[in-house]
mmCIF file of C-alpha atoms in Angstrom:
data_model
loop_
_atom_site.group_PDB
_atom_site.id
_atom_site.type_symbol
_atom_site.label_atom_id
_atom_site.label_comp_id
_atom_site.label_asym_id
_atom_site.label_seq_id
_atom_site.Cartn_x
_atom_site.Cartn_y
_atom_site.Cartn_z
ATOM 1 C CA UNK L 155 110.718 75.023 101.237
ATOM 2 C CA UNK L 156 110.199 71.560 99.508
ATOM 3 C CA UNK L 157 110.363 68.787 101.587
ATOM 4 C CA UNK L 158 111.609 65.558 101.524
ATOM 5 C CA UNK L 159 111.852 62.303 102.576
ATOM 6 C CA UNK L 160 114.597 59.272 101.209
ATOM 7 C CA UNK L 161 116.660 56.686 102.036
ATOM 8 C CA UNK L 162 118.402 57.049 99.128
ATOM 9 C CA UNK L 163 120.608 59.625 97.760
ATOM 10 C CA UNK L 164 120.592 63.052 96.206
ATOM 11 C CA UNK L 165 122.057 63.519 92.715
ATOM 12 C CA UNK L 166 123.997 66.804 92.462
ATOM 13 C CA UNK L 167 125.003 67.898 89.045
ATOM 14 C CA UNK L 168 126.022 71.434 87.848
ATOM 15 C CA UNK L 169 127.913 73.706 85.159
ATOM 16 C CA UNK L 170 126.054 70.976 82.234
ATOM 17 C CA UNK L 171 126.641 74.313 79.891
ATOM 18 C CA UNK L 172 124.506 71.851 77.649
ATOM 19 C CA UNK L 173 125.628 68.528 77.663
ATOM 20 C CA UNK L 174 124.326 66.154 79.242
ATOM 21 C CA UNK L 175 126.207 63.452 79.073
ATOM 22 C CA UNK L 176 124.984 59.696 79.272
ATOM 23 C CA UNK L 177 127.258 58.691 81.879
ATOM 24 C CA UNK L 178 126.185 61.397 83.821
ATOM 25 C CA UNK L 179 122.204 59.864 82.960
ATOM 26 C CA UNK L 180 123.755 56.655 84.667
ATOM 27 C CA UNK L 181 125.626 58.170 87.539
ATOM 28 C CA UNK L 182 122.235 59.567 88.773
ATOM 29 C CA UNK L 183 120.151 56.254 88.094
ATOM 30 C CA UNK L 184 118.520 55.905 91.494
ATOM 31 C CA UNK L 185 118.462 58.498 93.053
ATOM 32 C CA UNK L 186 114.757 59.940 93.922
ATOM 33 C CA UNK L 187 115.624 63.574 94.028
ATOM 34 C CA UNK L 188 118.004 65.190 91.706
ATOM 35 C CA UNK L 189 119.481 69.222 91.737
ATOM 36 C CA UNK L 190 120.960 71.266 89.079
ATOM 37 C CA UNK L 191 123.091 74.459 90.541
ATOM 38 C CA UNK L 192 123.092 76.212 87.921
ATOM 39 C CA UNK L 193 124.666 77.409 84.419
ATOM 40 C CA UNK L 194 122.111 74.785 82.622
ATOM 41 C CA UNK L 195 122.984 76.127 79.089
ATOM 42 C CA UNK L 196 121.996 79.633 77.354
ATOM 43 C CA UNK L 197 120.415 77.602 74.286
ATOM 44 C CA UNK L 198 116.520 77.503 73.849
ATOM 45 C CA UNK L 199 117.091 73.861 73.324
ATOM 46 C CA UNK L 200 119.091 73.901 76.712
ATOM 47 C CA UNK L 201 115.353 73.819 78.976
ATOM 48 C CA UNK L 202 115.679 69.879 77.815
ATOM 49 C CA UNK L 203 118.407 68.798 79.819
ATOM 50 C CA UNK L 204 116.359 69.604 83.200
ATOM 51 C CA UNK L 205 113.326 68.185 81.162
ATOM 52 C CA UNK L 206 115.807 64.742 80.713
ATOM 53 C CA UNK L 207 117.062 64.331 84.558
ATOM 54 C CA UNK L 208 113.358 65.083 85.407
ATOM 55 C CA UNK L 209 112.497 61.571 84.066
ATOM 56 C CA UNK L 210 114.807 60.332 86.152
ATOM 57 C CA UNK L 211 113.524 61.936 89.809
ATOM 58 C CA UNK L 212 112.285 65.186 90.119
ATOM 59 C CA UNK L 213 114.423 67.605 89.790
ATOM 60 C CA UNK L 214 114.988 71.755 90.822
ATOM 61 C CA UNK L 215 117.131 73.771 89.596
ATOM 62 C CA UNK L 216 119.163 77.032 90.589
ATOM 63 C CA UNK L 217 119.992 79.872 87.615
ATOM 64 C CA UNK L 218 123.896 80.019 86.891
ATOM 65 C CA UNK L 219 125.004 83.297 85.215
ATOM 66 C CA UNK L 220 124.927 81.475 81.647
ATOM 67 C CA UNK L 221 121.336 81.092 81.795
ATOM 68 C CA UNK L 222 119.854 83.725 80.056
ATOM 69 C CA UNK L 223 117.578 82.054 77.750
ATOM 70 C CA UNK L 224 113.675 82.721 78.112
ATOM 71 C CA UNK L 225 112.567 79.131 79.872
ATOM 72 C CA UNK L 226 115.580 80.127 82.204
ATOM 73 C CA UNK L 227 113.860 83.260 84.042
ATOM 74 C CA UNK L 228 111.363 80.912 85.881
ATOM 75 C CA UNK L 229 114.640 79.470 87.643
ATOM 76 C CA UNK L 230 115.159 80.862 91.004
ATOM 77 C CA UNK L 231 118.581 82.090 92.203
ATOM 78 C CA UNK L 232 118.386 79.981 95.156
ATOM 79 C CA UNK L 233 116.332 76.989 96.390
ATOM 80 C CA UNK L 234 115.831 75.505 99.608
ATOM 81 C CA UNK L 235 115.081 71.749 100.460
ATOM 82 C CA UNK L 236 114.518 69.615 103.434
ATOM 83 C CA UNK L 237 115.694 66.193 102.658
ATOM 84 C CA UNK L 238 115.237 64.011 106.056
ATOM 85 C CA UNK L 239 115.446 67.196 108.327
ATOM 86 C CA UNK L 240 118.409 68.426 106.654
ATOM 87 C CA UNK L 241 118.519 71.786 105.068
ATOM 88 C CA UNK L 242 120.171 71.843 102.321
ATOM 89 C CA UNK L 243 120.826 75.530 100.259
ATOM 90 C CA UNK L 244 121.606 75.893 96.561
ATOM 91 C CA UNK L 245 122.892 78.488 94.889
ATOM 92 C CA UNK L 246 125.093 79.188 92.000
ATOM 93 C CA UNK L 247 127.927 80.744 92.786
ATOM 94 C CA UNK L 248 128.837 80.198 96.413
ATOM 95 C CA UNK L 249 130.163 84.034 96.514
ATOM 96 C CA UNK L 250 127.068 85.472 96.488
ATOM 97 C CA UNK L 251 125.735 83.220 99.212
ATOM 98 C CA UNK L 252 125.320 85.115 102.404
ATOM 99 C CA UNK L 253 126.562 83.214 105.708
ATOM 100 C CA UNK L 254 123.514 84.192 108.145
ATOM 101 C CA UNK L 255 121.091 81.719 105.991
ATOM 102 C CA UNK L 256 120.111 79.077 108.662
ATOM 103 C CA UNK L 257 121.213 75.713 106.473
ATOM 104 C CA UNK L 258 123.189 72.495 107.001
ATOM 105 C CA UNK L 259 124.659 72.499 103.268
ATOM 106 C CA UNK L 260 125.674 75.034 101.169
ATOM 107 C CA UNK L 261 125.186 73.010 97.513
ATOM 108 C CA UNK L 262 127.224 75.760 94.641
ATOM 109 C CA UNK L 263 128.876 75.006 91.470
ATOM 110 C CA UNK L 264 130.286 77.711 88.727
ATOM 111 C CA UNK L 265 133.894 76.857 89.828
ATOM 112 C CA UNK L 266 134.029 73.648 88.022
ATOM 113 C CA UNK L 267 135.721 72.958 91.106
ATOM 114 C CA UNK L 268 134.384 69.582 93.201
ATOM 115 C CA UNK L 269 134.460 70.616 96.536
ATOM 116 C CA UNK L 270 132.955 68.201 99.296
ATOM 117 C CA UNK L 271 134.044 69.920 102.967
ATOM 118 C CA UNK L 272 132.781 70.932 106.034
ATOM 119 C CA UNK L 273 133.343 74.740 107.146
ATOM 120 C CA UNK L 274 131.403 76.016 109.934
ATOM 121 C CA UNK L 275 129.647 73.270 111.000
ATOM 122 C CA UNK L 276 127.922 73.531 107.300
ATOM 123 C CA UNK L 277 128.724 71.424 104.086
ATOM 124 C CA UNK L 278 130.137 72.993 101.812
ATOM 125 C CA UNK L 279 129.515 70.774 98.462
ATOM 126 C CA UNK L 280 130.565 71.335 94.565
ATOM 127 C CA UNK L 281 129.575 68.500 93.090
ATOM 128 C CA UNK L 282 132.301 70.224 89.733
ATOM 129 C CA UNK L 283 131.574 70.021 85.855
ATOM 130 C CA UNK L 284 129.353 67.350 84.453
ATOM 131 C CA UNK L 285 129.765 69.258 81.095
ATOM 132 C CA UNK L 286 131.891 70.469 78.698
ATOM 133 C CA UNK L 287 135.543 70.206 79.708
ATOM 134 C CA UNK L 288 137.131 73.650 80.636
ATOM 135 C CA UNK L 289 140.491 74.268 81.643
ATOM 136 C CA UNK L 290 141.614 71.148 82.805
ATOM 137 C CA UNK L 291 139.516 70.356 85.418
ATOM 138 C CA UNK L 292 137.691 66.801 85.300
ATOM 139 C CA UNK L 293 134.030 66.089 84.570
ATOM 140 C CA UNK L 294 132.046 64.925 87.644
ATOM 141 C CA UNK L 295 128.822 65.007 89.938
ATOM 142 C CA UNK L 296 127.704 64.347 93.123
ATOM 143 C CA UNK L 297 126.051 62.417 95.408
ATOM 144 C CA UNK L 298 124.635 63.398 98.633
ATOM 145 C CA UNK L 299 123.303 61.353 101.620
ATOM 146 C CA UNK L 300 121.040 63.094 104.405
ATOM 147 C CA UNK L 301 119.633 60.885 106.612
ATOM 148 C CA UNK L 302 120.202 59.811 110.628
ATOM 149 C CA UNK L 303 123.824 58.733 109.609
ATOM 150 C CA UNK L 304 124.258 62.335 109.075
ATOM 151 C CA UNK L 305 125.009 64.587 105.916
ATOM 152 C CA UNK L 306 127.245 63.386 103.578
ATOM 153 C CA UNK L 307 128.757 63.867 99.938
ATOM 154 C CA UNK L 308 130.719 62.245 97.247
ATOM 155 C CA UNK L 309 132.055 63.138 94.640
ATOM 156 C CA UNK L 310 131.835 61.201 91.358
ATOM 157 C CA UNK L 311 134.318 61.356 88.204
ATOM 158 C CA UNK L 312 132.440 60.191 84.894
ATOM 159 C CA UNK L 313 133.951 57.319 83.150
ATOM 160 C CA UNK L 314 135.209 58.737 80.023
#
């Protein structure tokens, strides 16, 4: 488990399917630790967009079922951080995620769905679609804040 320590927040982006856009780039401006949950893009070319939020903090990133390219293989299918003491889980699709894992969040995407809630005594946090526009859902990330406050999210709609 990578761990961490920050007083400020976590950026929380998913479901990119290959744009990244620059609003998104500004959303996460300051944060010192940023997470991808998956579905990346299932270009060759795709591997950049982690390669892009990496020069903003460093960055990890879960495999979503579209990515299938080569680079995307060396993705896990879940990841585990401490950020402050809190345990934070990410995973893709929040279906396959099984309930006995000993974490404080539960970070998914592949809905498209933002989803900031608690359930369980665990948060349960989508940050939705910073990417192409499907259905008619809107574009957005995440932040997340883990420190002696507590464990908390919001989510962010992209000025476009």
């Amino acid at each position: 488990m990578q761990v961490y320590t920050s007083d400020k927040p976590v950026g929380v982006i998913s479901d990119t399917h290959g744009l990244l856009r620059p609003e998104a780039l500004t959303l996460l401006e300051g944060c010192e630790l940023i997470v991808h949950l998956g579905d990346v893009g299932g270009g060759d070319e795709d591997a950049a967009l982690l390669e892009r939020l990496a020069e903003l903090a460093p960055t990890f990133a879960v495999r979503g079922n579209i990515d299938t390219a080569a680079w995307a293989e060396a993705l896990p299918t879940t990841l585990d951080l401490s950020v402050n003491g809190w345990h934070l889980h990410l995973i893709h699709i929040l279906q396959e995620f099984d309930p006995a894992t000993p974490c404080d969040a539960v970070l998914h995407g592949h809905s498209h769905k933002p989803r900031n809630e608690w359930q369980d005594g665990r948060l349960l946090f989508n940050p939705g679609a910073a990417g192409k526009r499907r259905f008619r859902l809107p574009i957005t990330l995440g932040k997340l804040w883990a420190d002696e406050r507590g464990l908390r999210g919001a989510i962010l709609h992209l000025p476009l």
